[in-house]
Short mmCIF file of C-alpha atoms in Angstrom, two decimals:
data_model
loop_
_atom_site.label_atom_id
_atom_site.label_comp_id
_atom_site.label_asym_id
_atom_site.label_seq_id
_atom_site.Cartn_x
_atom_site.Cartn_y
_atom_site.Cartn_z
CA MET A 561 -39.38 55.01 143.52
CA GLY A 562 -41.46 56.37 140.96
CA THR A 563 -43.92 59.43 140.95
CA SER A 564 -47.50 58.76 141.60
CA ALA A 565 -50.23 59.90 138.99
CA ALA A 566 -51.46 61.99 142.12
CA GLU A 567 -48.28 63.68 142.17
CA LYS A 568 -47.79 64.44 138.87
CA GLN A 569 -51.19 65.60 138.49
CA LYS A 570 -50.66 67.95 141.48
CA ALA A 571 -47.24 69.34 139.73
CA GLN A 572 -49.06 69.80 136.44
CA ALA A 573 -51.79 71.85 138.27
CA ALA A 574 -49.12 73.94 140.00
CA ALA A 575 -47.50 74.77 136.47
CA ASP A 576 -50.95 75.73 134.84
CA THR A 577 -51.78 77.70 137.70
CA GLN A 578 -48.49 79.78 137.47
CA TRP A 579 -48.59 79.85 133.76
CA LEU A 580 -51.79 81.56 134.14
CA ARG A 581 -50.50 84.01 136.52
CA LEU A 582 -47.35 84.75 134.27
CA ALA A 583 -49.44 84.63 131.15
CA GLY A 584 -49.02 88.45 130.73
CA CYS A 585 -45.62 88.78 131.55
CA GLU A 586 -43.78 87.76 128.10
CA LYS A 587 -41.78 90.73 128.49
CA GLU A 588 -40.49 90.53 131.65
CA LEU A 589 -39.62 86.83 131.61
CA THR A 590 -37.76 87.56 128.16
CA LEU A 591 -35.85 90.32 129.67
CA LEU A 592 -34.59 88.14 132.54
CA GLY A 593 -33.74 85.42 129.62
CA LEU A 594 -36.66 83.11 131.13
CA THR A 595 -39.35 81.32 128.74
CA MET A 596 -42.49 79.39 129.51
CA SER A 597 -43.40 76.53 127.71
CA VAL A 598 -47.07 76.40 126.50
CA PRO A 599 -48.46 74.51 128.22
CA ALA A 600 -46.08 74.82 131.19
CA GLN A 601 -44.27 71.58 131.96
CA THR A 602 -42.67 72.85 135.22
CA PRO A 603 -43.36 75.79 137.05
CA ILE A 604 -40.38 78.71 137.44
CA GLN A 605 -38.69 78.26 140.56
CA ASP A 606 -38.10 81.25 143.06
CA ALA A 607 -34.49 80.42 143.00
CA GLU A 608 -34.37 80.19 139.01
CA LEU A 609 -35.84 83.48 138.77
CA ARG A 610 -33.46 85.04 141.19
CA GLU A 611 -30.57 83.34 139.71
CA ALA A 612 -31.42 84.93 136.22
CA TRP A 613 -32.07 88.31 137.89
CA ARG A 614 -28.48 88.30 139.44
CA ALA A 615 -26.92 87.05 136.53
CA ILE A 616 -28.28 90.08 134.32
CA SER A 617 -27.79 92.57 137.04
CA ARG A 618 -24.21 91.80 137.07
CA LYS A 619 -23.42 92.47 133.98
CA LEU A 620 -25.22 95.85 133.86
CA HIS A 621 -24.27 96.88 137.33
CA PRO A 622 -21.66 100.06 136.98
CA ASP A 623 -19.27 98.69 140.04
CA VAL A 624 -18.86 95.65 137.97
CA VAL A 625 -18.92 97.08 134.52
CA GLY A 626 -15.73 99.01 135.50
CA PRO A 627 -14.71 102.76 135.26
CA GLY A 628 -14.09 102.78 131.91
CA ASP A 629 -17.10 100.79 130.57
CA ASP A 630 -19.42 102.71 132.59
CA MET A 631 -19.42 105.44 130.38
CA LYS A 632 -20.56 103.03 127.50
CA LEU A 633 -23.69 102.32 129.49
CA GLY A 634 -24.87 105.70 129.71
CA GLN A 635 -28.53 106.69 130.46
CA GLU A 636 -29.67 103.60 128.54
CA GLY A 637 -27.71 101.38 130.56
CA ARG A 638 -29.14 102.72 133.62
CA ALA A 639 -32.59 102.29 132.22
CA ASP A 640 -31.85 98.78 131.40
CA ILE A 641 -31.02 98.27 134.90
CA TYR A 642 -34.36 99.64 136.19
CA ALA A 643 -35.94 97.42 133.74
CA VAL A 644 -34.53 94.26 134.95
CA ASN A 645 -35.32 95.13 138.79
CA ALA A 646 -38.82 96.05 137.75
CA ALA A 647 -39.28 92.91 135.81
CA TYR A 648 -37.76 90.78 138.69
CA GLU A 649 -39.85 92.43 141.20
CA LYS A 650 -43.07 91.86 139.13
CA LEU A 651 -42.36 88.42 138.61
CA ARG A 652 -41.44 87.80 141.95
CA LYS A 653 -44.81 88.79 143.37
CA LEU A 654 -46.64 86.59 141.27
CA LEU A 655 -44.40 83.37 141.82
#
């Protein structure tokens, strides 16, 4: 079965609405490795956002990086973790 015109229109309206809410969040989207097409084709799903956040957080987390490599991250790495978490929280509230 195909998607009806009304369903397509409803999906596009949802994508457009989300795009308007996230329009000022390019920095946060980029930080998490996500992009929004203009005009939005499909909305970003909560699971997609969480998956991107978890992947980046895991790379930066001091327990995963390892004891020797933790020193390489230093203050800059800690700032990156805080920025990733802040971006995730901001975008999650807007979805």
